[in-house]
Every structure is written in structure tokens, then in C-alpha cells.
PDB file of C-alpha atoms and ligand atoms in Angstrom:
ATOM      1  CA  UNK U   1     -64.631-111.881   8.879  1.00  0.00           C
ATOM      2  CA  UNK U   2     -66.621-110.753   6.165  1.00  0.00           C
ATOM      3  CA  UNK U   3     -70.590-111.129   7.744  1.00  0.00           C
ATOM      4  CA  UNK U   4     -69.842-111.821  11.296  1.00  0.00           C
ATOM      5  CA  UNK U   5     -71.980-110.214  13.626  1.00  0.00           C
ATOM      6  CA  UNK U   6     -70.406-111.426  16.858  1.00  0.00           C
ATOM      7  CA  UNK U   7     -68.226-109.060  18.905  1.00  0.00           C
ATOM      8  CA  UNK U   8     -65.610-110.835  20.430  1.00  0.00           C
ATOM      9  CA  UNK U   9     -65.256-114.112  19.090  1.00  0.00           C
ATOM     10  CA  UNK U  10     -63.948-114.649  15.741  1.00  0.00           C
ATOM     11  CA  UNK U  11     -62.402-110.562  15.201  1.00  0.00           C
ATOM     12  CA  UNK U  12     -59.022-111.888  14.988  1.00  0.00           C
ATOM     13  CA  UNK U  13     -58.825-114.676  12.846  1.00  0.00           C
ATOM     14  CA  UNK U  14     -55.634-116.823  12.412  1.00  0.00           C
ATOM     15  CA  UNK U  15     -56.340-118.769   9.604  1.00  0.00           C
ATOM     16  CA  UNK U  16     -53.777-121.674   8.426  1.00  0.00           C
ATOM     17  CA  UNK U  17     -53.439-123.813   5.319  1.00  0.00           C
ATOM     18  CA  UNK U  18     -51.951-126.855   6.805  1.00  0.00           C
ATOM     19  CA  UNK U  19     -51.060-126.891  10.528  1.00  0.00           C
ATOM     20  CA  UNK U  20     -50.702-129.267  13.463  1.00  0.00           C
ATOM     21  CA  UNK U  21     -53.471-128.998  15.856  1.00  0.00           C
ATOM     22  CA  UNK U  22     -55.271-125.554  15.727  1.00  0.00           C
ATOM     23  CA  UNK U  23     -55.204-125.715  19.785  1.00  0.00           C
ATOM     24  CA  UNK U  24     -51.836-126.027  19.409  1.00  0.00           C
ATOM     25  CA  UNK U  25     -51.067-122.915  17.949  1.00  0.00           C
ATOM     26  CA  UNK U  26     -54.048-120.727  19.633  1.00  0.00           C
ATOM     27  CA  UNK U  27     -51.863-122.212  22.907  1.00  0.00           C
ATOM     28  CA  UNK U  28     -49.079-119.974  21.740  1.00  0.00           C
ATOM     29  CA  UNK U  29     -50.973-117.182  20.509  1.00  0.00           C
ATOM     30  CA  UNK U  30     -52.421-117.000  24.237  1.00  0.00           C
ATOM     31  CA  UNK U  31     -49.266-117.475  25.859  1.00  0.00           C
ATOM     32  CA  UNK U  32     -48.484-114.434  23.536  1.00  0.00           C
ATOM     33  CA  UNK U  33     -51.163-112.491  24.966  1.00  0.00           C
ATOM     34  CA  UNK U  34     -53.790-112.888  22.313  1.00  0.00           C
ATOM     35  CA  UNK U  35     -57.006-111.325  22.707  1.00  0.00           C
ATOM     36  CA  UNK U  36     -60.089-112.959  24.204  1.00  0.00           C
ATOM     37  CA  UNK U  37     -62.215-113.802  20.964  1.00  0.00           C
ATOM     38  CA  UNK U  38     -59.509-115.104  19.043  1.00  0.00           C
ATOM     39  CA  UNK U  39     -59.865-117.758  16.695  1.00  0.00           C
ATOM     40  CA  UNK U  40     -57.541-120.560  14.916  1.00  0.00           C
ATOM     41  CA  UNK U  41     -59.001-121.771  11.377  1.00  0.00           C
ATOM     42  CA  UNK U  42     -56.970-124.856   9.587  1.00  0.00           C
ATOM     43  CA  UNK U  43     -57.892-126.140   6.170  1.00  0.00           C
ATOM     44  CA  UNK U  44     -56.287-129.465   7.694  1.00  0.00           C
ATOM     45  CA  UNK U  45     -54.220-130.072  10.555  1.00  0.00           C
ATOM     46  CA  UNK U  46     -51.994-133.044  10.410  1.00  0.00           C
ATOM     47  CA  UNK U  47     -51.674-133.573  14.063  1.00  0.00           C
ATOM     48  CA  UNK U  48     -55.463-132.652  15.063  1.00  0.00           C
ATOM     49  CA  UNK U  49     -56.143-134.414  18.884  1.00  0.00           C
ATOM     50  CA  UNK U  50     -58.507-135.802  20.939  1.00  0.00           C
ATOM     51  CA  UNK U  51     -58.819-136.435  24.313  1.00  0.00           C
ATOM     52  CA  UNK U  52     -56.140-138.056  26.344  1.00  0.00           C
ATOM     53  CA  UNK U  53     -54.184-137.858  22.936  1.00  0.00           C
ATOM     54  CA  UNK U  54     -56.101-139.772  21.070  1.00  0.00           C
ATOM     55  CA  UNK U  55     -56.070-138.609  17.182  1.00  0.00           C
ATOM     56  CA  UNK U  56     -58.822-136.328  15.252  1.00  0.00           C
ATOM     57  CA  UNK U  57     -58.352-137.545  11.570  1.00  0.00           C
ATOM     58  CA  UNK U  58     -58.835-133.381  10.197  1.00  0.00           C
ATOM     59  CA  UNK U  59     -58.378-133.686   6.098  1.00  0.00           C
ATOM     60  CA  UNK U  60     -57.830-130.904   4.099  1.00  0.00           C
ATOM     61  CA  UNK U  61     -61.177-128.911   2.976  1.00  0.00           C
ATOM     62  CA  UNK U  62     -63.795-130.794   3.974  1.00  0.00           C
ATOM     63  CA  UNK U  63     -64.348-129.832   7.083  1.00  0.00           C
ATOM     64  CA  UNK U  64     -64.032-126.856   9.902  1.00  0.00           C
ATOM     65  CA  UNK U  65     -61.027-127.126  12.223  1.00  0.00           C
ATOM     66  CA  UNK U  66     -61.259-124.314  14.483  1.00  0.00           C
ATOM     67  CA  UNK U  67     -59.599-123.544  18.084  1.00  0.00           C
ATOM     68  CA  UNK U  68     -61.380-120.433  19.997  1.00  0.00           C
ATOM     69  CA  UNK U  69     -59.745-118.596  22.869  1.00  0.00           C
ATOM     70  CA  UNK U  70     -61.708-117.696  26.008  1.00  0.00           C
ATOM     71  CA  UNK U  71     -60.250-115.841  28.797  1.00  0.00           C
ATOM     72  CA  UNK U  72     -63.295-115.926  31.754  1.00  0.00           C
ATOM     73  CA  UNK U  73     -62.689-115.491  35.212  1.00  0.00           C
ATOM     74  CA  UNK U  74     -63.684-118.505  36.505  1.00  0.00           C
ATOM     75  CA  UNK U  75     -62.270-121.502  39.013  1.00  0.00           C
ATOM     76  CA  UNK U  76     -60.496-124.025  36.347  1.00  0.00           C
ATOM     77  CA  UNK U  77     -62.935-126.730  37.741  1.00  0.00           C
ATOM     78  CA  UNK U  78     -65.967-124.737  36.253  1.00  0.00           C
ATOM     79  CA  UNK U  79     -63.944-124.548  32.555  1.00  0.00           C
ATOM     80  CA  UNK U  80     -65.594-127.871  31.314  1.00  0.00           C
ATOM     81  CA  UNK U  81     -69.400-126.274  31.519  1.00  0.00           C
ATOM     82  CA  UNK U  82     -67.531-124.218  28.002  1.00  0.00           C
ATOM     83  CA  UNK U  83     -67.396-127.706  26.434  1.00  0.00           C
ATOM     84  CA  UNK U  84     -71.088-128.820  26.945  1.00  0.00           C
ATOM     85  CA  UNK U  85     -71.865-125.023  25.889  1.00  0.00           C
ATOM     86  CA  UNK U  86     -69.289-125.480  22.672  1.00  0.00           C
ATOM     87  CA  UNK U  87     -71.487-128.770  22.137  1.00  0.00           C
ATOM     88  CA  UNK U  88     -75.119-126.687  22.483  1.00  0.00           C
ATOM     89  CA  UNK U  89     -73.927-124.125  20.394  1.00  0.00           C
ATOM     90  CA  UNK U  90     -72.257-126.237  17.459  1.00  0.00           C
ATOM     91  CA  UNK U  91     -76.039-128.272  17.612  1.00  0.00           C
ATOM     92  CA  UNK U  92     -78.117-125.413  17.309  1.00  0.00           C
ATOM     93  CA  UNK U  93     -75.747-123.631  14.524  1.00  0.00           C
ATOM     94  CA  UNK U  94     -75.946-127.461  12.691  1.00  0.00           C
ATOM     95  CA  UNK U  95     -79.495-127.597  12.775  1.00  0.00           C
ATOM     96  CA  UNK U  96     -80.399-124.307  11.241  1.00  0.00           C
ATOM     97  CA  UNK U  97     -78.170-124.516   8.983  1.00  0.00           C
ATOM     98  CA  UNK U  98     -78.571-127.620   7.745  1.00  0.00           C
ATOM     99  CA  UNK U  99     -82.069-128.880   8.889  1.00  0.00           C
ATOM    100  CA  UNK U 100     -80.625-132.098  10.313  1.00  0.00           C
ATOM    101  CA  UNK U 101     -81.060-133.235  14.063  1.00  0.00           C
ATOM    102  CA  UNK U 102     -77.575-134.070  15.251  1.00  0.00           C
ATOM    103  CA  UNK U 103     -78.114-134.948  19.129  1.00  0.00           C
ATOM    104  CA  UNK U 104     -74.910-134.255  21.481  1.00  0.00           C
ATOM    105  CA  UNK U 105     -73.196-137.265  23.429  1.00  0.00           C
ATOM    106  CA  UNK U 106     -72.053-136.166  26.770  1.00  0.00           C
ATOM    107  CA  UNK U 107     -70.000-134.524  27.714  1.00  0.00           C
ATOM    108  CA  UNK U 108     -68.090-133.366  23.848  1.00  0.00           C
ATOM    109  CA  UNK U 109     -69.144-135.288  20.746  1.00  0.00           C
ATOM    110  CA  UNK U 110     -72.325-134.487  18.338  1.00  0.00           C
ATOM    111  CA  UNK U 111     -73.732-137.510  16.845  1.00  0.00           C
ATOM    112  CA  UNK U 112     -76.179-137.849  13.938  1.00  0.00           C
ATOM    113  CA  UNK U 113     -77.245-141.048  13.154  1.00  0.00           C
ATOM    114  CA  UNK U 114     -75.524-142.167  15.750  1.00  0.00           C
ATOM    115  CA  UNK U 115     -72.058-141.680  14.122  1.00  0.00           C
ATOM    116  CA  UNK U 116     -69.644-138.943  15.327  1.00  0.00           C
ATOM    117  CA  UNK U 117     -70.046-135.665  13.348  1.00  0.00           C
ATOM    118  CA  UNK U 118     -68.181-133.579  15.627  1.00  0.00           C
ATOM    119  CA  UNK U 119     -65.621-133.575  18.355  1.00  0.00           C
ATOM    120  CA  UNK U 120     -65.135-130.961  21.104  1.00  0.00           C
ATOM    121  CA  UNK U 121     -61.850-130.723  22.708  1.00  0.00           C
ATOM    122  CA  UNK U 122     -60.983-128.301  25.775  1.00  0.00           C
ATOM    123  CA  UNK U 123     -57.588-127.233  26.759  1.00  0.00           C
ATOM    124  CA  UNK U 124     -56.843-124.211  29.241  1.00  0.00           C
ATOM    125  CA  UNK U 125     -53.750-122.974  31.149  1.00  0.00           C
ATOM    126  CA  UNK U 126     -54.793-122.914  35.101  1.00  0.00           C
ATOM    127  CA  UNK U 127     -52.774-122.357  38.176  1.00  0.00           C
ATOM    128  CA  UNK U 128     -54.119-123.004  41.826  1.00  0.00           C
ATOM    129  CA  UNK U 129     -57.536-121.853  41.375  1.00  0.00           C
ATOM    130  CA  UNK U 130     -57.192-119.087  38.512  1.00  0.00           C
ATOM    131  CA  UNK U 131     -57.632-119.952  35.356  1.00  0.00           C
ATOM    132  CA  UNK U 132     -55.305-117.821  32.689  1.00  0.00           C
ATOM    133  CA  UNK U 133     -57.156-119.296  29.482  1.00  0.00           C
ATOM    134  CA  UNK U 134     -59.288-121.572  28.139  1.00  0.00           C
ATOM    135  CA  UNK U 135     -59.125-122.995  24.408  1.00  0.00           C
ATOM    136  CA  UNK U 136     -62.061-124.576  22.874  1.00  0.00           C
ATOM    137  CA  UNK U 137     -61.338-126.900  19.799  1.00  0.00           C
ATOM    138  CA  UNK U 138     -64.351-128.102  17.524  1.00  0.00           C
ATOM    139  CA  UNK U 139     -64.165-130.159  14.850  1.00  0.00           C
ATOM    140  CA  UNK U 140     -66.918-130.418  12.272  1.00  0.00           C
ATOM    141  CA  UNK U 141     -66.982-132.873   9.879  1.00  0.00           C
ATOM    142  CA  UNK U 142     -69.081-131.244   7.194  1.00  0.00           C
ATOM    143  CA  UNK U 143     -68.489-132.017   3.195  1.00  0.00           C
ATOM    144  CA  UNK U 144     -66.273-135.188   4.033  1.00  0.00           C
ATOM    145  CA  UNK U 145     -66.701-137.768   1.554  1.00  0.00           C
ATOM    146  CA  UNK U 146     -64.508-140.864   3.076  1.00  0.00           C
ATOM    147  CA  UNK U 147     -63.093-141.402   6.344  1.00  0.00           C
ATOM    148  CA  UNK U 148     -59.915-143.648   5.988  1.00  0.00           C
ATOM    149  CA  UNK U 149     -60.304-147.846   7.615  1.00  0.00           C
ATOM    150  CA  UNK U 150     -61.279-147.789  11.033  1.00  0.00           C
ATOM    151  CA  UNK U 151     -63.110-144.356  11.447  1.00  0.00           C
ATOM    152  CA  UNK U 152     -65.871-145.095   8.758  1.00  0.00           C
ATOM    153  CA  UNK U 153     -67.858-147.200  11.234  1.00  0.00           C
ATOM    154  CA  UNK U 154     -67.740-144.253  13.642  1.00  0.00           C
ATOM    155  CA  UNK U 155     -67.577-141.540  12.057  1.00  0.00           C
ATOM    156  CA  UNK U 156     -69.845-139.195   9.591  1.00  0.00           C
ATOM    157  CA  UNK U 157     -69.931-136.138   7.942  1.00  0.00           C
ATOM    158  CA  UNK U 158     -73.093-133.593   6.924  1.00  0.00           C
ATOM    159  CA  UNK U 159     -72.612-134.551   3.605  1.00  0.00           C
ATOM    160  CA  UNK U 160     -72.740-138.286   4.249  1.00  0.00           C
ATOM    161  CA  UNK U 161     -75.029-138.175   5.701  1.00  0.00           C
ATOM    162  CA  UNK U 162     -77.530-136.018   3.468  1.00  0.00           C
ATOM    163  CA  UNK U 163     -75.794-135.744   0.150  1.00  0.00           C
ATOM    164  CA  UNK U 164     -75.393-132.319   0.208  1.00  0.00           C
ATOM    165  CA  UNK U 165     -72.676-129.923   1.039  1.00  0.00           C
ATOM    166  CA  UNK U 166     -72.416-126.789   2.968  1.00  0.00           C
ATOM    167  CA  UNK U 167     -71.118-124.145   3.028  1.00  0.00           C
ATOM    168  CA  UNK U 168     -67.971-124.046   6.049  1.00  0.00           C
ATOM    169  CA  UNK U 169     -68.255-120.365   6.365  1.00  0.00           C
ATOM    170  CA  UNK U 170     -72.125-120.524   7.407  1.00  0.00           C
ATOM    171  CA  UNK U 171     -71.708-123.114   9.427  1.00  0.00           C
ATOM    172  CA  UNK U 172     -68.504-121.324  11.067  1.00  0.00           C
ATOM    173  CA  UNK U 173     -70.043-117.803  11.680  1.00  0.00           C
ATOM    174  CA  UNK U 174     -73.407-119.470  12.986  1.00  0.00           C
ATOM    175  CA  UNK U 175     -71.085-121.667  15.620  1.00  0.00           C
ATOM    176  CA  UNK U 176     -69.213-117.942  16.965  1.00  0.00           C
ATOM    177  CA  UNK U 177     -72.636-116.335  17.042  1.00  0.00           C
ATOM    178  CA  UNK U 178     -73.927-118.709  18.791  1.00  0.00           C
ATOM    179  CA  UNK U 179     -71.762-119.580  21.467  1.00  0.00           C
ATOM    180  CA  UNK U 180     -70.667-115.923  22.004  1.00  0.00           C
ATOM    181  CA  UNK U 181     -74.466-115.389  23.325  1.00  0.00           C
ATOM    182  CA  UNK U 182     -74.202-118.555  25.311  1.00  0.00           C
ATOM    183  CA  UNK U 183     -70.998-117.609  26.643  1.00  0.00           C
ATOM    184  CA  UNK U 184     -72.101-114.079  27.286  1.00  0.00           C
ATOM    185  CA  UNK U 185     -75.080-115.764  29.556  1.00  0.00           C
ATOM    186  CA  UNK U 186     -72.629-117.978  31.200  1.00  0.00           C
ATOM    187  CA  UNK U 187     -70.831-115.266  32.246  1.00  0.00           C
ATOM    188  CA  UNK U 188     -73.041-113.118  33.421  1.00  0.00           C
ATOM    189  CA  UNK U 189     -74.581-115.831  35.125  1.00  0.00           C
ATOM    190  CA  UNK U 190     -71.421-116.141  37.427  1.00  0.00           C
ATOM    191  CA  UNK U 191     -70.670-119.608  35.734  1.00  0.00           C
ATOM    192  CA  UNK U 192     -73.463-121.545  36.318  1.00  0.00           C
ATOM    193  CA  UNK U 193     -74.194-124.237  34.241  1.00  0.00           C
ATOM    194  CA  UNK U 194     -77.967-124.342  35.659  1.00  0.00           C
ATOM    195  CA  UNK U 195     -80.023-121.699  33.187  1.00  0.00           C
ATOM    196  CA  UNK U 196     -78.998-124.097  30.214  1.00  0.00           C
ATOM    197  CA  UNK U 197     -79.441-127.524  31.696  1.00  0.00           C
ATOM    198  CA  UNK U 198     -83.136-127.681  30.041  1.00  0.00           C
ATOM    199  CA  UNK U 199     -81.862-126.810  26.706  1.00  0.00           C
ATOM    200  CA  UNK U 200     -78.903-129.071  26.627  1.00  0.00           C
ATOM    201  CA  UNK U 201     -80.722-131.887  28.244  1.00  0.00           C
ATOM    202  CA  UNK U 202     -83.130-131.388  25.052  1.00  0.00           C
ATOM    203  CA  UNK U 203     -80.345-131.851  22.366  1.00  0.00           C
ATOM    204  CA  UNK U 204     -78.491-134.854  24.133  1.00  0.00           C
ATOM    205  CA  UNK U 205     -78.594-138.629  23.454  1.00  0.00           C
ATOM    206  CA  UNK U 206     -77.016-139.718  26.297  1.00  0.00           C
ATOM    207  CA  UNK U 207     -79.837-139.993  28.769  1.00  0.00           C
ATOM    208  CA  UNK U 208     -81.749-143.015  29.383  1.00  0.00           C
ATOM    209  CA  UNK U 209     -78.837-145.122  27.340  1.00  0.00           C
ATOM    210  CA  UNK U 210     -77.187-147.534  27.963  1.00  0.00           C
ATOM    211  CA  UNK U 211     -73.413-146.300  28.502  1.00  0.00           C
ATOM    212  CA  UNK U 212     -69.776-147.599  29.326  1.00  0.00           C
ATOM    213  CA  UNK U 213     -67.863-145.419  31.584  1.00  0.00           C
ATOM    214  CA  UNK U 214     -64.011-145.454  31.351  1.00  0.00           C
ATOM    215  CA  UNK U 215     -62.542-143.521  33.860  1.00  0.00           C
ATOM    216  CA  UNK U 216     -60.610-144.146  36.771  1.00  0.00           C
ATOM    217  CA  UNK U 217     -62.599-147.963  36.586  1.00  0.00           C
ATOM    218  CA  UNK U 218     -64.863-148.786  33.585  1.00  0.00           C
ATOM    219  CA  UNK U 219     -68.100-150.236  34.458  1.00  0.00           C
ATOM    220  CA  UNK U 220     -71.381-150.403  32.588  1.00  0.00           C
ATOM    221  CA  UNK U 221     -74.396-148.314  33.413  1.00  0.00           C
ATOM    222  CA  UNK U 222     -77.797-146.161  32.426  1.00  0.00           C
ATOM    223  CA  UNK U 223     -77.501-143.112  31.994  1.00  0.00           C
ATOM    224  CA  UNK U 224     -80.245-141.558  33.588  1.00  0.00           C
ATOM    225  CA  UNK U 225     -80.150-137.343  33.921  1.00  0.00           C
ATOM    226  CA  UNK U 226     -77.401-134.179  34.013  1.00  0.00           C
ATOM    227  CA  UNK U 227     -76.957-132.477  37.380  1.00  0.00           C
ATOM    228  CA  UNK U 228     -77.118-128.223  37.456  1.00  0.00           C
ATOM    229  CA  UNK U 229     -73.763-128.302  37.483  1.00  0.00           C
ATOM    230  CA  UNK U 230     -73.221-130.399  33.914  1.00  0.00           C
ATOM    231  CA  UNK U 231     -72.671-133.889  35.560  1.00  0.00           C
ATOM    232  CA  UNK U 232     -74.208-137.461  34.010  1.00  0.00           C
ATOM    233  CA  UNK U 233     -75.992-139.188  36.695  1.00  0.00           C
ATOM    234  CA  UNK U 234     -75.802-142.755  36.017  1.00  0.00           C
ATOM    235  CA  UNK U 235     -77.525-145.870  37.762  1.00  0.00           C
ATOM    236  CA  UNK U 236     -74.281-148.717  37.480  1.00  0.00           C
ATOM    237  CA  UNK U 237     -75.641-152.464  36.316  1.00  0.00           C
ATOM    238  CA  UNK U 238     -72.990-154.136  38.152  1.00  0.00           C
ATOM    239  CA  UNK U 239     -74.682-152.518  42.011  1.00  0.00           C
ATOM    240  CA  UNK U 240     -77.280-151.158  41.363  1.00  0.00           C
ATOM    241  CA  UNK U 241     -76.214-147.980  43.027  1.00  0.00           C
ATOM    242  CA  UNK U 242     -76.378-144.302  41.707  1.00  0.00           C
ATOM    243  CA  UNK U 243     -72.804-142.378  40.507  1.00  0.00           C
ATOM    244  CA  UNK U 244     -72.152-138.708  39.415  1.00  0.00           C
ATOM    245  CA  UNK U 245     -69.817-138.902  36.954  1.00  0.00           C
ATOM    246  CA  UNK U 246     -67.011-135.444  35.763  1.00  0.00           C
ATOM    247  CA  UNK U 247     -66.683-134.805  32.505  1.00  0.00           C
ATOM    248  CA  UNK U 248     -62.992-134.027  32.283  1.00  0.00           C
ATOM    249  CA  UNK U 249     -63.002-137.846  33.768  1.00  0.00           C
ATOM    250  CA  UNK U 250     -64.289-139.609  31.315  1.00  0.00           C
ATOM    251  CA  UNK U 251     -65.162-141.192  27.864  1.00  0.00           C
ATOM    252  CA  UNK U 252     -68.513-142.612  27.455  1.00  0.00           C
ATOM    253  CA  UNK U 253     -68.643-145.798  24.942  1.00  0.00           C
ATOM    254  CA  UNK U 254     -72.800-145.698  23.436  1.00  0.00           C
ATOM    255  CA  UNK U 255     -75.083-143.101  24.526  1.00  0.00           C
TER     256      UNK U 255
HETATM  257  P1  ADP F   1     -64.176-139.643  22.889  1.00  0.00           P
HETATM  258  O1  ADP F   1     -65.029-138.423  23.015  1.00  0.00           O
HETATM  259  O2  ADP F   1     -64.885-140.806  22.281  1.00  0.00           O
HETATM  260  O3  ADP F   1     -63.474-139.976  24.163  1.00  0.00           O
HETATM  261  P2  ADP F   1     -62.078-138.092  21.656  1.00  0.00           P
HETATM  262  O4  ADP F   1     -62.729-136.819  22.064  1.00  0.00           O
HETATM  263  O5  ADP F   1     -60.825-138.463  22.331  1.00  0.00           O
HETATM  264  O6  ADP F   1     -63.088-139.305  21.770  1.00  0.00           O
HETATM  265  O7  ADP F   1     -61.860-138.028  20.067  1.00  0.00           O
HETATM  266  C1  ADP F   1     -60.931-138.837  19.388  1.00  0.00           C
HETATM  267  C2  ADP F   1     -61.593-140.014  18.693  1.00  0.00           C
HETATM  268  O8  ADP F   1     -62.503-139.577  17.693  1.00  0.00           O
HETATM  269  C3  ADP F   1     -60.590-140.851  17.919  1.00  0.00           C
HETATM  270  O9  ADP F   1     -60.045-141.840  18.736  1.00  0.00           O
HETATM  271  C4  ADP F   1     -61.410-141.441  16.760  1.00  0.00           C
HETATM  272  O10 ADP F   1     -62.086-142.601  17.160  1.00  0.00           O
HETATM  273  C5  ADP F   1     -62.481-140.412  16.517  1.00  0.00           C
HETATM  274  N1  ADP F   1     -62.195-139.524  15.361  1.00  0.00           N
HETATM  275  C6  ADP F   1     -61.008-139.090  14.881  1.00  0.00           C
HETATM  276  N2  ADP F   1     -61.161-138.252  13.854  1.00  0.00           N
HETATM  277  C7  ADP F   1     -62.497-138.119  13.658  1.00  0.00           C
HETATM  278  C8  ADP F   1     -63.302-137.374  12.748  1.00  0.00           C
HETATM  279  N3  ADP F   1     -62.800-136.558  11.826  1.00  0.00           N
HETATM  280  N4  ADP F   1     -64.637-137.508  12.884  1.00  0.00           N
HETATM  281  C9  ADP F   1     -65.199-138.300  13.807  1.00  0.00           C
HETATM  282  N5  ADP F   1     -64.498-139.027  14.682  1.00  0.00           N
HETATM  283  C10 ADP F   1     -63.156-138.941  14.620  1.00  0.00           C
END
């Protein structure tokens, strides 16, 4: 960790050629006792994940594929604020890096030009109302030159998208610094979401689209603000009437 000014996140570093998911091994790592900070690094994983195991294409070199563990005391209903603060932190560390203006799609993607640059996926091990750990994946699609059938309509990468490349270890150390400080605020601000709704409303695409909400039902609606606590507040088309909608719910099609 050559550089890295952060100090927690990132001092351990398990760092693997070829793995299956990076969350999948920080999981045991954690169950192991690992330290709060720690962090998984793949060159590729062949068995990266999405959400409700849906799979995160993760190719070997040309991208970052990292899993960080958090250990806050907090109720496990408050853990998915760390995923729209993983998603602020990854945007700021892409933009001044790179000088592009990805824009984050609520509740755990980053978009630029309105394909998917990065996904966010959070995992934690929770009991009654203690949580034990969290794990925060992020994938970064960053010097990618092809995305195999299928994802290429979807998908995009910071070279794509600019015909450049970057450097993964900038990017990388940026992303730690980053969220440690946000984290570090989160914290101390006993877990409220609140003192960074203005800067993550600022960064995200979602409001004011039009989105599709698959959840429990799927209905269409407009997306039309985030609540304190990290909720979309969206207006459905088929009633008319106003709905809070969870992140850990659902998936948002648009937006
Ligand atoms: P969503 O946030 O849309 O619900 P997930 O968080 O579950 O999606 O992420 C998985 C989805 O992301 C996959 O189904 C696929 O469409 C897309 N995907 C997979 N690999 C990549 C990648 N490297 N870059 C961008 N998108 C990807």
C-alpha cells in the first residue's frame, strides 16, 4: 500500500490473481476475525455477483474488483446508507481522477453516459439487531475494451468511454481515501444518512426520471427526491399516489 494515506481502510490488503467473488473471500476473512479496514483486490474474479445473484462480468486486468470490510456499530437496517456512501465516494474519486462526470443511479450503480460503469454490492453478517460486519464490493470498470454480447448495450468502461486509460492504483487509493472520510463522518454522525443527502442528491441521475421499480410488485413511476434517511421518493403513474421506496428492496430499470 505503497502511497495510501488512509488509516484504516486498505492496511491489510489481500490481493488475488484470479478468484471467485472478492466478497466471497473478505466473507471468510471476517468470519476469521479480520480487521476493520481490510481489503480484497482480484485481477479477475470468475464468479463476481450482483444483486439477488445476478452476475458481474469482472475480466482479468482491466478493471478494479475490490471487497472492503467495515465493522460499525450500527442496527443492520442502517448498513445500506454504506452503499449510497460507497457510490458518493467511488463518484468523487472518478471524477478527479479522470475529469469525467459519471452520475450515480440509486441506490448502487454509477452511470456515465448513461451506461453502467460501476456496480456496488453490499453484503454483511447481522443477527437480531447487531450487525457483526458489513462488506462493501465495488466494481469499476476502468481500461475495459469489450464487454462480451449482451452487456455492451449496458455497460461501459472509463476507457470507452474517453479513449484513455488509467491508472487502477489511482483510482483505487482515491476510492479508500475517500470513503474512509465519509465513513469516518457517518460514524461519528451516529449513522445518519442526513449530513450527505445534499451532496449525493448532487451526483445522482435518478431524480426527476422516469423509473421502473421491481420489488415486491413492479410498477412504473417518477422519481422525484431522496428522504434523510437514503430513500427514493417516487410519484407511481399507474395512481398517482406518492411511495418511499428501500434500497435493499429494489432494482430500478432507467433513472
Ligand atoms: P442492478 O443494480 O441493475 O439491480 P446488479 O447490482 O444486480 O444490477 O448488477 C448485476 C448486473 O450488472 C448484471 O445483471 C449485468 O446486467 C450488469 N453487469 C454485469 N457485469 C457488469 C460490468 N462489468 N459492468 C457493468 N455492468 C455489468
Amino acid at each position: 500500500a505503497q502511497g495510501l494515506s488512509t488509516k484504516k481502510l486498505g492496511r491489510t490488503i489481500c490481493f488475488y490473481k484470479e478468484t471467485t467473488t472478492t466478497n466471497g473471500c473478505l466473507r471468510e476473512i471476517a468470519l476469521d476475525g479480520g480487521d476493520e479496514g481490510t481489503i480484497a483486490v482480484a485481477e479477475r474474479m470468475t464468479a463476481g455477483r450482483g444483486r439477488r445473484g445476478r452476475h458481474w462480468e469482472a475480466p482479468a486486468g482491466s478493471g478494479i474488483w475490490m471487497s472492503i470490510l467495515l465493522r460499525p456499530n450500527i442496527f443492520p437496517s442502517e448498513a445500506s446508507v454504506l452503499t449510497l456512501l460507497a457510490g458518493l465516494a467511488v463518484c468523487q474519486a472518478l471524477e478527479a481522477e479522470t475529469g469525467l462526470s459519471p452520475k450515480i443511479k440509486w441506490p448502487n450503480d454509477i452511470l456515465l453516459n448513461e451506461k453502467k460503469l460501476v456496480g456496488i454490492l453490499t453484503e454483511m453478517d447481522c443477527e437480531m439487531q447487531q450487525t457483526h460486519f458489513v462488506i462493501v464490493g465495488i466494481g469499476i470498470n476502468v481500461n475495459t475494451t469489450e464487454f462480451p454480447e449482451g452487456l455492451g448495450d449496458i455497460a461501459t468502461s472509463l476507457y470507452l468511454e474517453s479513449g484513455r486509460t488509467f491508472s487502477r492504483k489511482n483510482i483505487l487509493q482515491r476510492v479508500l481515501v475517500n470513503f474512509e472520510s465519509l465513513y469516518e463522518e457517518f460514524i461519528a454522525s451516529h449513522s445518519s444518512f442526513a449530513p450527505f443527502l445534499f451532496r449525493y442528491k448532487e451526483k445522482c441521475s435518478t431524480i426527476n426520471q422516469e423509473v421502473k421499480v421491481l420489488g415486491k410488485e413492479t410498477f412504473f413511476a417518477q422519481a422525484v427526491d431522496i428522504t434523510p434517511e437514503g430513500e427514493l421518493v417516487v410519484i407511481r403513474k399507474d395512481n398517482g399516489k406518492q411511495e418511499v421506496v428501500f434500497s435493499g428492496e429494489v432494482s430500478i430499470r432507467g433513472g
